[in-house]
Short mmCIF file of N, CA and C in Angstrom, two decimals:
data_model
loop_
_atom_site.label_atom_id
_atom_site.label_comp_id
_atom_site.label_asym_id
_atom_site.label_seq_id
_atom_site.Cartn_x
_atom_site.Cartn_y
_atom_site.Cartn_z
N LEU L 16 -68.88 -30.70 23.35
CA LEU L 16 -67.86 -30.83 22.33
C LEU L 16 -66.68 -31.52 23.09
N HIS L 17 -66.45 -32.80 22.66
CA HIS L 17 -65.35 -33.67 23.19
C HIS L 17 -64.26 -33.07 22.28
N ILE L 18 -62.98 -32.55 22.84
CA ILE L 18 -61.94 -32.17 22.16
C ILE L 18 -60.74 -33.29 22.68
N PRO L 19 -60.19 -33.87 21.51
CA PRO L 19 -59.04 -35.12 21.92
C PRO L 19 -58.04 -34.66 22.41
N ALA L 20 -57.61 -35.88 23.20
CA ALA L 20 -56.17 -35.15 24.14
C ALA L 20 -55.03 -34.44 23.20
N GLU L 21 -54.95 -34.94 22.06
CA GLU L 21 -54.11 -34.79 21.29
C GLU L 21 -54.19 -33.00 20.89
N ASN L 22 -55.30 -32.86 20.62
CA ASN L 22 -55.86 -31.40 20.41
C ASN L 22 -55.27 -30.35 21.51
N GLN L 23 -55.76 -31.10 22.67
CA GLN L 23 -55.38 -30.20 24.00
C GLN L 23 -54.15 -29.70 24.37
N HIS L 24 -52.94 -31.00 23.94
CA HIS L 24 -51.62 -30.90 23.90
C HIS L 24 -51.07 -30.34 23.14
N ARG L 25 -51.71 -30.13 21.88
CA ARG L 25 -51.14 -29.00 21.16
C ARG L 25 -51.30 -27.70 21.58
N THR L 26 -52.61 -27.34 21.72
CA THR L 26 -52.93 -26.29 22.04
C THR L 26 -52.14 -25.54 23.32
N ALA L 27 -51.75 -26.77 24.63
CA ALA L 27 -50.86 -26.28 25.58
C ALA L 27 -49.73 -25.96 24.91
N HIS L 28 -49.27 -26.77 24.13
CA HIS L 28 -47.68 -26.51 23.85
C HIS L 28 -47.79 -24.99 22.88
N LEU L 29 -48.75 -24.49 22.39
CA LEU L 29 -48.79 -23.42 21.47
C LEU L 29 -48.84 -22.20 22.43
N LEU L 30 -49.69 -22.40 23.01
CA LEU L 30 -49.68 -21.37 24.30
C LEU L 30 -48.17 -21.35 24.99
N GLN L 31 -47.79 -22.18 25.64
CA GLN L 31 -46.31 -22.23 26.31
C GLN L 31 -45.51 -21.69 25.17
N THR L 32 -44.98 -22.26 23.89
CA THR L 32 -44.06 -21.96 23.15
C THR L 32 -44.12 -20.23 22.53
N HIS L 33 -45.39 -19.90 22.63
CA HIS L 33 -45.42 -18.46 22.29
C HIS L 33 -46.13 -17.44 23.30
N GLY L 34 -45.86 -17.89 24.65
CA GLY L 34 -45.90 -17.23 25.66
C GLY L 34 -47.35 -16.62 25.75
N LEU L 35 -48.23 -17.24 25.34
CA LEU L 35 -49.73 -16.85 25.47
C LEU L 35 -50.11 -17.12 26.92
N GLN L 36 -50.79 -16.07 27.55
CA GLN L 36 -51.26 -16.14 29.34
C GLN L 36 -52.72 -16.13 28.83
N SER L 37 -53.66 -17.00 29.85
CA SER L 37 -55.09 -17.41 29.47
C SER L 37 -55.56 -15.67 29.93
N GLY L 38 -56.89 -15.59 29.30
CA GLY L 38 -57.02 -14.32 29.59
C GLY L 38 -56.35 -12.83 28.88
N GLN L 39 -55.29 -13.31 28.52
CA GLN L 39 -54.59 -12.03 28.15
C GLN L 39 -54.33 -11.74 26.57
N PHE L 40 -55.26 -12.53 25.82
CA PHE L 40 -54.65 -12.09 24.54
C PHE L 40 -56.10 -12.26 23.47
N ALA L 41 -56.30 -11.58 22.40
CA ALA L 41 -57.52 -11.92 21.78
C ALA L 41 -57.49 -12.99 20.20
N LEU L 42 -58.32 -13.88 20.25
CA LEU L 42 -58.23 -14.49 19.11
C LEU L 42 -59.05 -13.96 17.82
N LEU L 43 -58.52 -13.74 16.68
CA LEU L 43 -59.12 -13.23 15.65
C LEU L 43 -59.37 -14.19 14.42
N PHE L 44 -60.48 -14.09 13.84
CA PHE L 44 -60.73 -14.97 12.53
C PHE L 44 -61.09 -14.21 11.24
N PRO L 45 -60.19 -13.57 10.84
CA PRO L 45 -60.20 -12.56 9.71
C PRO L 45 -60.42 -13.27 8.45
N GLY L 46 -60.80 -14.32 8.19
CA GLY L 46 -60.99 -14.80 6.77
C GLY L 46 -62.42 -15.95 7.09
N CYS L 47 -63.21 -16.12 5.80
CA CYS L 47 -63.72 -17.30 5.69
C CYS L 47 -63.46 -17.86 4.00
N ASN L 48 -64.43 -18.73 3.79
CA ASN L 48 -63.91 -19.64 2.77
C ASN L 48 -64.02 -18.55 1.38
N ARG L 49 -63.16 -18.99 0.29
CA ARG L 49 -62.69 -18.12 -0.75
C ARG L 49 -63.73 -17.66 -1.50
N HIS L 50 -64.88 -18.34 -1.38
CA HIS L 50 -66.09 -17.57 -2.30
C HIS L 50 -66.90 -16.69 -1.51
N GLY L 51 -66.53 -16.63 -0.21
CA GLY L 51 -67.28 -15.72 0.54
C GLY L 51 -66.66 -14.38 1.04
N TRP L 52 -66.00 -13.83 0.07
CA TRP L 52 -65.14 -12.66 0.41
C TRP L 52 -66.10 -11.57 0.90
N LEU L 53 -67.16 -11.28 0.60
CA LEU L 53 -67.53 -9.99 0.88
C LEU L 53 -67.96 -10.06 2.47
N LYS L 54 -67.82 -11.43 2.96
CA LYS L 54 -67.90 -11.57 4.23
C LYS L 54 -66.69 -11.08 5.18
N ARG L 55 -65.86 -10.87 4.46
CA ARG L 55 -64.66 -10.61 5.11
C ARG L 55 -64.39 -9.07 5.61
N TRP L 56 -64.39 -8.59 6.67
CA TRP L 56 -63.81 -7.18 7.18
C TRP L 56 -62.48 -7.04 6.67
N PRO L 57 -62.13 -5.63 6.24
CA PRO L 57 -60.74 -5.50 5.53
C PRO L 57 -59.50 -5.61 6.43
N ARG L 58 -58.55 -6.09 5.77
CA ARG L 58 -57.23 -6.59 6.34
C ARG L 58 -56.63 -5.34 7.25
N ALA L 59 -56.49 -4.32 6.46
CA ALA L 59 -56.23 -3.11 7.53
C ALA L 59 -56.97 -3.06 8.67
N ALA L 60 -58.31 -3.04 8.81
CA ALA L 60 -59.03 -3.09 10.03
C ALA L 60 -58.69 -3.87 11.22
N TYR L 61 -58.29 -5.11 10.37
CA TYR L 61 -57.86 -6.13 11.34
C TYR L 61 -56.66 -5.82 12.06
N ALA L 62 -55.95 -5.37 11.33
CA ALA L 62 -54.64 -4.74 11.54
C ALA L 62 -54.64 -3.69 12.92
N GLN L 63 -55.45 -2.78 12.39
CA GLN L 63 -55.91 -1.89 13.12
C GLN L 63 -56.36 -1.83 14.49
N LEU L 64 -56.98 -3.03 14.56
CA LEU L 64 -57.70 -3.75 15.66
C LEU L 64 -56.53 -4.12 16.60
N ALA L 65 -55.86 -5.04 16.17
CA ALA L 65 -55.14 -5.66 16.78
C ALA L 65 -54.00 -4.46 17.65
N ARG L 66 -53.69 -3.45 17.03
CA ARG L 66 -52.86 -2.82 17.53
C ARG L 66 -53.43 -1.79 18.72
N ARG L 67 -54.96 -1.58 18.29
CA ARG L 67 -55.51 -0.88 19.17
C ARG L 67 -55.88 -1.79 20.78
N LEU L 68 -56.18 -3.31 20.44
CA LEU L 68 -56.52 -3.93 21.41
C LEU L 68 -55.28 -4.14 22.42
N VAL L 69 -54.23 -3.98 21.79
CA VAL L 69 -52.57 -4.20 22.64
C VAL L 69 -52.38 -3.10 23.19
N GLU L 70 -52.87 -1.92 22.70
CA GLU L 70 -52.93 -0.43 23.48
C GLU L 70 -53.94 -0.19 24.56
N LEU L 71 -55.11 -1.00 24.31
CA LEU L 71 -55.75 -1.27 25.68
C LEU L 71 -55.71 -2.10 26.70
N GLY L 72 -54.64 -2.67 26.53
CA GLY L 72 -54.11 -3.74 27.56
C GLY L 72 -53.84 -5.30 27.21
N LEU L 73 -54.49 -5.75 26.25
CA LEU L 73 -54.02 -7.09 25.79
C LEU L 73 -52.67 -7.44 25.29
N THR L 74 -52.00 -8.63 25.31
CA THR L 74 -50.71 -8.55 25.18
C THR L 74 -50.64 -9.00 23.82
N ARG L 75 -51.14 -9.55 23.07
CA ARG L 75 -51.08 -10.17 21.70
C ARG L 75 -52.44 -10.07 21.46
N CYS L 76 -52.46 -10.40 19.77
CA CYS L 76 -54.02 -10.80 19.09
C CYS L 76 -53.24 -12.14 18.19
N VAL L 77 -53.76 -13.18 18.03
CA VAL L 77 -53.84 -14.22 17.28
C VAL L 77 -54.32 -14.59 16.28
N LEU L 78 -53.86 -14.69 14.96
CA LEU L 78 -54.58 -14.79 13.77
C LEU L 78 -54.80 -16.35 13.67
N ILE L 79 -56.11 -16.99 13.43
CA ILE L 79 -56.26 -18.36 13.06
C ILE L 79 -56.78 -18.31 11.81
N GLY L 80 -56.51 -19.35 11.13
CA GLY L 80 -57.44 -19.68 10.09
C GLY L 80 -56.93 -20.77 9.46
N GLY L 81 -57.45 -21.20 7.88
CA GLY L 81 -56.94 -22.39 7.12
C GLY L 81 -56.43 -21.76 6.02
N PRO L 82 -56.17 -22.70 4.96
CA PRO L 82 -55.50 -22.68 3.72
C PRO L 82 -56.46 -21.45 2.61
N ASP L 83 -57.28 -20.95 3.00
CA ASP L 83 -58.07 -19.88 2.36
C ASP L 83 -57.88 -18.46 2.88
N GLU L 84 -57.24 -18.42 3.98
CA GLU L 84 -56.89 -17.40 4.62
C GLU L 84 -55.45 -16.98 4.90
N GLN L 85 -54.75 -17.50 4.40
CA GLN L 85 -53.28 -17.12 4.60
C GLN L 85 -52.76 -16.16 4.27
N ASP L 86 -53.19 -15.92 3.04
CA ASP L 86 -52.55 -14.35 2.37
C ASP L 86 -53.45 -13.53 3.20
N ASP L 87 -54.72 -13.26 3.55
CA ASP L 87 -54.94 -12.48 4.55
C ASP L 87 -54.21 -12.20 5.78
N CYS L 88 -54.18 -13.34 6.63
CA CYS L 88 -53.55 -13.33 7.82
C CYS L 88 -51.97 -12.76 7.46
N ARG L 89 -51.35 -13.15 6.62
CA ARG L 89 -49.76 -12.75 6.20
C ARG L 89 -49.95 -11.27 6.24
N GLU L 90 -50.60 -10.89 5.68
CA GLU L 90 -51.06 -9.19 5.07
C GLU L 90 -51.34 -8.52 6.62
N ILE L 91 -52.31 -9.10 7.29
CA ILE L 91 -52.52 -8.35 8.75
C ILE L 91 -51.34 -8.56 9.47
N ALA L 92 -50.89 -9.48 9.71
CA ALA L 92 -49.53 -9.60 10.48
C ALA L 92 -48.31 -8.63 10.26
N GLN L 93 -48.20 -8.52 8.82
CA GLN L 93 -47.17 -7.37 8.25
C GLN L 93 -47.61 -5.98 8.49
N LEU L 94 -49.07 -5.89 8.68
CA LEU L 94 -49.67 -4.67 8.94
C LEU L 94 -49.42 -3.99 10.44
N ALA L 95 -49.83 -5.05 11.31
CA ALA L 95 -49.68 -5.01 12.53
C ALA L 95 -48.63 -4.75 13.22
N GLY L 96 -47.77 -5.89 12.75
CA GLY L 96 -46.54 -6.00 13.55
C GLY L 96 -46.22 -6.95 14.69
N ASP L 97 -45.63 -6.32 15.61
CA ASP L 97 -45.27 -7.61 16.99
C ASP L 97 -46.37 -7.74 17.58
N CYS L 98 -47.57 -7.15 17.39
CA CYS L 98 -48.75 -7.20 18.37
C CYS L 98 -49.45 -8.29 17.87
N VAL L 99 -49.07 -8.90 17.06
CA VAL L 99 -49.99 -10.30 16.31
C VAL L 99 -48.98 -11.55 16.25
N LEU L 100 -49.67 -12.25 16.69
CA LEU L 100 -48.99 -13.78 16.06
C LEU L 100 -49.88 -14.37 15.47
N ASN L 101 -49.36 -14.71 14.09
CA ASN L 101 -49.99 -15.55 12.89
C ASN L 101 -49.56 -16.62 13.15
N LEU L 102 -50.87 -17.76 13.72
CA LEU L 102 -51.04 -19.14 13.69
C LEU L 102 -51.75 -19.78 12.25
N CYS L 103 -52.08 -19.00 11.62
CA CYS L 103 -52.84 -19.52 10.34
C CYS L 103 -52.10 -20.45 9.69
N GLY L 104 -52.79 -21.59 9.50
CA GLY L 104 -52.39 -22.69 9.26
C GLY L 104 -51.56 -23.91 9.78
N GLN L 105 -51.32 -23.15 11.29
CA GLN L 105 -50.69 -24.00 12.05
C GLN L 105 -51.45 -24.92 13.03
N THR L 106 -52.57 -24.99 12.70
CA THR L 106 -53.66 -25.39 13.75
C THR L 106 -54.53 -26.29 13.21
N GLN L 107 -55.24 -26.93 14.06
CA GLN L 107 -56.10 -28.20 13.24
C GLN L 107 -57.41 -27.84 14.00
N ILE L 108 -58.53 -28.28 13.29
CA ILE L 108 -59.81 -27.56 13.77
C ILE L 108 -60.17 -27.74 15.10
N LEU L 109 -59.80 -28.97 15.63
CA LEU L 109 -60.13 -29.00 16.78
C LEU L 109 -59.11 -28.46 17.80
N ASP L 110 -58.20 -27.57 17.46
CA ASP L 110 -57.24 -26.81 18.33
C ASP L 110 -58.27 -25.22 18.59
N ILE L 111 -58.96 -25.00 17.62
CA ILE L 111 -59.86 -24.03 17.94
C ILE L 111 -60.66 -23.74 19.37
N PRO L 112 -61.39 -24.69 19.56
CA PRO L 112 -62.15 -24.53 21.00
C PRO L 112 -61.32 -24.54 22.28
N PRO L 113 -60.21 -25.24 22.42
CA PRO L 113 -59.23 -24.94 23.53
C PRO L 113 -58.44 -23.69 23.51
N LEU L 114 -57.96 -23.31 22.23
CA LEU L 114 -57.33 -21.70 21.96
C LEU L 114 -58.49 -20.62 22.43
N ALA L 115 -59.70 -20.86 22.08
CA ALA L 115 -60.63 -19.67 22.50
C ALA L 115 -61.04 -19.87 23.81
N ALA L 116 -60.95 -20.87 24.69
CA ALA L 116 -61.25 -21.04 25.87
C ALA L 116 -59.83 -20.14 26.55
N HIS L 117 -59.23 -20.10 26.11
CA HIS L 117 -57.87 -19.31 26.55
C HIS L 117 -57.77 -18.13 26.38
N ALA L 118 -58.74 -17.22 25.39
CA ALA L 118 -58.83 -16.19 24.99
C ALA L 118 -59.28 -15.20 25.72
N ARG L 119 -59.20 -14.21 26.10
CA ARG L 119 -60.08 -12.88 26.33
C ARG L 119 -61.52 -12.75 25.69
N LEU L 120 -61.40 -12.26 24.29
CA LEU L 120 -62.12 -12.45 23.53
C LEU L 120 -61.99 -12.76 22.32
N LEU L 121 -63.02 -12.82 21.37
CA LEU L 121 -62.71 -13.51 20.00
C LEU L 121 -63.47 -12.60 19.21
N ILE L 122 -62.69 -12.08 17.80
CA ILE L 122 -63.66 -11.42 17.03
C ILE L 122 -63.61 -12.05 15.48
N ALA L 123 -64.40 -12.36 14.98
CA ALA L 123 -64.54 -13.06 13.45
C ALA L 123 -65.58 -12.57 12.77
N ASN L 124 -65.27 -12.89 11.59
CA ASN L 124 -66.23 -12.86 10.31
C ASN L 124 -67.33 -13.94 10.57
N ASP L 125 -68.19 -13.81 9.48
CA ASP L 125 -69.54 -14.69 9.43
C ASP L 125 -68.61 -16.07 8.99
N THR L 126 -67.86 -16.71 9.53
CA THR L 126 -67.46 -17.89 9.17
C THR L 126 -67.83 -19.39 10.19
N GLY L 127 -67.27 -20.32 9.30
CA GLY L 127 -67.42 -21.66 10.26
C GLY L 127 -67.03 -21.82 11.60
N THR L 128 -65.64 -21.23 11.47
CA THR L 128 -64.67 -21.54 12.90
C THR L 128 -65.28 -20.74 13.85
N ALA L 129 -65.90 -19.37 13.50
CA ALA L 129 -66.61 -18.80 14.63
C ALA L 129 -67.46 -19.72 15.14
N HIS L 130 -68.22 -20.58 14.67
CA HIS L 130 -69.22 -21.33 15.17
C HIS L 130 -68.75 -22.37 16.04
N LEU L 131 -67.45 -22.85 15.69
CA LEU L 131 -66.70 -23.77 16.29
C LEU L 131 -65.99 -23.04 17.70
N ALA L 132 -65.74 -22.00 17.46
CA ALA L 132 -65.07 -21.29 18.59
C ALA L 132 -65.69 -20.72 19.73
N SER L 133 -67.21 -20.74 19.52
CA SER L 133 -68.31 -20.06 20.04
C SER L 133 -68.49 -21.35 21.20
N ALA L 134 -68.30 -22.75 21.01
CA ALA L 134 -68.43 -23.58 21.87
C ALA L 134 -67.69 -23.30 23.19
N SER L 135 -66.84 -22.42 23.24
CA SER L 135 -66.11 -22.02 24.55
C SER L 135 -66.96 -21.05 25.00
N SER L 136 -66.61 -20.24 26.42
CA SER L 136 -67.67 -19.30 26.92
C SER L 136 -67.17 -18.16 26.89
N THR L 137 -65.96 -17.97 26.01
CA THR L 137 -65.32 -16.64 25.87
C THR L 137 -66.23 -15.84 25.07
N PRO L 138 -66.17 -14.56 25.31
CA PRO L 138 -67.17 -13.78 24.72
C PRO L 138 -66.72 -13.28 23.24
N MET L 139 -67.44 -13.20 22.36
CA MET L 139 -67.35 -13.13 20.90
C MET L 139 -68.07 -12.09 20.28
N VAL L 140 -67.43 -11.39 19.40
CA VAL L 140 -68.14 -10.44 18.40
C VAL L 140 -68.12 -10.78 16.80
N VAL L 141 -69.17 -11.08 16.21
CA VAL L 141 -69.20 -11.60 15.02
C VAL L 141 -69.46 -10.18 14.01
N LEU L 142 -68.71 -9.95 13.31
CA LEU L 142 -68.66 -9.03 12.23
C LEU L 142 -69.73 -9.30 10.87
N CYS L 143 -70.82 -9.07 10.77
CA CYS L 143 -71.76 -9.22 9.55
C CYS L 143 -71.67 -7.89 8.89
N GLY L 144 -71.82 -8.44 7.62
CA GLY L 144 -72.27 -7.54 6.70
C GLY L 144 -73.29 -8.06 5.39
N PRO L 145 -73.13 -8.92 4.66
CA PRO L 145 -74.12 -9.22 3.69
C PRO L 145 -75.11 -10.13 4.26
N THR L 146 -74.80 -10.83 5.27
CA THR L 146 -75.36 -12.01 5.91
C THR L 146 -76.16 -11.61 7.35
N ASP L 147 -77.58 -12.16 7.35
CA ASP L 147 -78.33 -11.51 8.49
C ASP L 147 -77.71 -12.45 9.97
N PRO L 148 -77.39 -11.48 10.81
CA PRO L 148 -76.75 -11.83 12.36
C PRO L 148 -78.12 -12.55 12.99
N HIS L 149 -78.96 -12.61 12.74
CA HIS L 149 -80.22 -13.33 13.51
C HIS L 149 -80.09 -14.81 12.82
N ARG L 150 -79.96 -14.82 11.89
CA ARG L 150 -79.71 -16.29 11.31
C ARG L 150 -78.30 -17.06 11.01
N VAL L 151 -77.10 -16.00 11.21
CA VAL L 151 -75.55 -16.49 11.07
C VAL L 151 -75.12 -16.46 12.08
N LYS L 152 -75.11 -15.63 13.24
CA LYS L 152 -74.41 -15.62 14.24
C LYS L 152 -74.34 -17.10 15.07
N PRO L 153 -73.30 -17.25 15.70
CA PRO L 153 -73.47 -18.34 16.55
C PRO L 153 -74.25 -18.38 17.82
N LEU L 154 -74.38 -19.71 18.20
CA LEU L 154 -75.40 -19.71 19.32
C LEU L 154 -74.75 -19.11 20.70
N GLY L 155 -75.30 -18.66 21.60
CA GLY L 155 -74.42 -18.50 22.67
C GLY L 155 -74.84 -17.22 23.35
N GLN L 156 -75.05 -17.21 24.90
CA GLN L 156 -74.88 -15.68 25.34
C GLN L 156 -73.97 -14.76 25.26
N ASN L 157 -72.92 -15.54 24.96
CA ASN L 157 -71.42 -14.99 24.93
C ASN L 157 -71.16 -14.37 23.50
N VAL L 158 -72.04 -14.77 22.88
CA VAL L 158 -71.65 -14.04 21.06
C VAL L 158 -72.74 -12.80 21.02
N SER L 159 -72.07 -11.96 20.26
CA SER L 159 -72.79 -10.45 19.76
C SER L 159 -72.36 -10.43 18.50
N ALA L 160 -72.81 -9.55 18.09
CA ALA L 160 -73.10 -9.54 16.31
C ALA L 160 -72.75 -7.59 16.21
N LEU L 161 -72.13 -7.37 15.09
CA LEU L 161 -71.82 -6.21 14.88
C LEU L 161 -72.11 -5.75 13.41
N GLN L 162 -73.07 -4.87 12.99
CA GLN L 162 -73.20 -4.83 11.41
C GLN L 162 -73.83 -3.17 11.46
N ALA L 163 -73.23 -3.00 10.18
CA ALA L 163 -73.38 -1.47 9.91
C ALA L 163 -74.83 -1.38 9.55
N GLU L 164 -75.51 -0.19 9.63
CA GLU L 164 -76.98 0.29 9.24
C GLU L 164 -76.98 0.90 7.88
N LEU L 165 -77.14 -0.06 6.68
CA LEU L 165 -77.21 0.38 5.68
C LEU L 165 -78.68 -0.15 4.92
N PRO L 166 -79.19 0.29 3.87
CA PRO L 166 -80.32 -0.22 3.16
C PRO L 166 -80.18 -1.63 2.62
N CYS L 167 -78.79 -1.90 2.05
CA CYS L 167 -78.59 -3.20 1.36
C CYS L 167 -78.00 -4.32 2.34
N ILE L 168 -78.13 -4.07 3.88
CA ILE L 168 -77.67 -5.05 4.62
C ILE L 168 -78.34 -6.24 4.52
N ASN L 169 -77.84 -7.64 4.70
CA ASN L 169 -78.51 -8.77 4.59
C ASN L 169 -78.94 -8.87 3.15
N CYS L 170 -78.23 -8.51 2.29
CA CYS L 170 -78.51 -8.94 0.51
C CYS L 170 -78.19 -10.28 0.38
N TYR L 171 -77.01 -10.83 0.94
CA TYR L 171 -76.46 -12.30 0.77
C TYR L 171 -76.20 -12.36 -0.77
N ARG L 172 -75.66 -11.32 -1.24
CA ARG L 172 -75.40 -11.31 -2.58
C ARG L 172 -73.85 -11.88 -2.66
N LYS L 173 -73.45 -12.43 -3.83
CA LYS L 173 -72.05 -13.01 -4.01
C LYS L 173 -71.36 -12.28 -4.82
N HIS L 174 -71.75 -11.01 -5.30
CA HIS L 174 -71.11 -10.05 -6.04
C HIS L 174 -71.59 -8.61 -5.49
N CYS L 175 -70.74 -7.67 -5.54
CA CYS L 175 -70.76 -6.42 -4.88
C CYS L 175 -69.99 -5.31 -5.57
N GLU L 176 -70.58 -4.13 -6.04
CA GLU L 176 -69.66 -3.19 -6.26
C GLU L 176 -68.71 -2.31 -5.30
N HIS L 177 -69.35 -2.17 -4.35
CA HIS L 177 -68.85 -1.39 -3.10
C HIS L 177 -68.63 -2.05 -1.86
N HIS L 178 -69.18 -3.25 -1.83
CA HIS L 178 -68.58 -3.98 -0.17
C HIS L 178 -69.00 -2.85 0.95
N SER L 179 -70.06 -2.14 1.20
CA SER L 179 -69.77 -1.15 1.93
C SER L 179 -70.46 -1.43 3.72
N CYS L 180 -71.17 -2.79 3.44
CA CYS L 180 -71.58 -3.44 4.66
C CYS L 180 -70.42 -3.69 5.51
N MET L 181 -69.24 -3.99 4.95
CA MET L 181 -68.34 -4.32 6.05
C MET L 181 -67.07 -2.94 5.66
N GLN L 182 -67.07 -2.42 4.66
CA GLN L 182 -66.06 -1.30 4.96
C GLN L 182 -66.43 -0.32 5.83
N MET L 183 -67.66 0.03 5.99
CA MET L 183 -68.14 1.13 7.05
C MET L 183 -68.02 0.48 8.33
N LEU L 184 -67.91 -0.62 8.81
CA LEU L 184 -67.58 -1.24 10.10
C LEU L 184 -66.27 -0.40 10.63
N SER L 185 -66.36 0.28 11.51
CA SER L 185 -64.88 0.95 12.07
C SER L 185 -64.28 0.30 13.31
N VAL L 186 -63.04 0.26 13.22
CA VAL L 186 -62.31 -0.37 14.68
C VAL L 186 -62.90 0.45 15.57
N GLU L 187 -63.42 1.78 15.65
CA GLU L 187 -63.89 2.30 16.85
C GLU L 187 -65.33 2.09 16.99
N GLN L 188 -66.27 1.54 15.94
CA GLN L 188 -67.31 0.99 16.42
C GLN L 188 -67.32 -0.26 17.03
N LEU L 189 -65.95 -0.77 16.52
CA LEU L 189 -65.87 -2.27 17.25
C LEU L 189 -65.51 -2.13 19.12
N ILE L 190 -64.61 -1.27 19.07
CA ILE L 190 -64.05 -0.90 20.29
C ILE L 190 -65.25 -0.50 21.40
N GLN L 191 -66.16 0.11 20.71
CA GLN L 191 -67.15 0.86 21.90
C GLN L 191 -67.99 -0.31 21.75
N HIS L 192 -68.28 -1.10 20.96
CA HIS L 192 -69.21 -2.48 21.10
C HIS L 192 -68.62 -3.23 22.20
N LEU L 193 -67.30 -3.58 22.30
CA LEU L 193 -66.64 -4.08 23.34
C LEU L 193 -66.87 -3.38 24.68
N TYR L 194 -66.80 -2.11 24.74
CA TYR L 194 -66.80 -1.69 26.18
C TYR L 194 -68.35 -1.49 26.25
N GLN L 195 -69.36 -1.15 25.72
CA GLN L 195 -70.72 -1.44 26.10
C GLN L 195 -71.02 -2.62 26.40
N ARG L 196 -70.25 -3.72 26.09
CA ARG L 196 -70.68 -5.04 26.80
C ARG L 196 -69.55 -5.67 27.95
N ALA L 197 -68.72 -4.69 28.42
CA ALA L 197 -67.69 -4.67 29.52
C ALA L 197 -66.87 -5.82 28.96
N LEU L 198 -66.53 -5.63 27.65
CA LEU L 198 -65.47 -6.76 27.64
C LEU L 198 -63.79 -6.23 27.53
N LEU L 199 -63.84 -4.71 27.47
CA LEU L 199 -62.65 -4.66 27.68
C LEU L 199 -62.55 -3.45 29.06
#
C-alpha cells in the first residue's frame, strides 16, 4: 500500500505533537458507519478498555474515526479521561496505516478502517457481533477476532432488541484474548 509523503508527514507531526512513542500506545477504532450501529462495542466498554490498557503499561489509547463516529469518540474520551487521545475527525484515511504501524496494538469493531489499518503488521483484534469473523475480519496473520458465543451470532440483522452479541463481550475477555496472544 503506497502512502503519500503528505500523509507520512502528517502522521509524524501527530505523533510528535501528542508525544506518542512507537509501540507505547493502542489505536482504537470504536465506530463503524452510522447504519451499522449493531456492530459497535459499547462506548463505556471502550473507555474501560482504555483505562485497563494504560494500567497494564501502555502510555495512551488513541481514538480514530470519521464523521459518523465523533459522538462515540467524544463520549469515550470523556468517560476514559486522560488515558485517551481523541483524534477522531483529525486524520485522513491514508493517515491510518502509518499511525497503525506505530501502535503496539489495534482494537476495532467490524469496520472498513480496520481493513486499512491491517495493512500494517501491528497486531489487531476485531470485535465481531452480528457478522461472521471468518467473512469480515481483515486478512493477515496479525489479525484475530473476538466474538461472544450466542445462538444468534452471525445473524447480520440491521435491527435487534437486545444487542447481546456486543454487550456480552467484556473488557476482561478482550484483555485475556490479548494475553493469550502475547500482545500484553
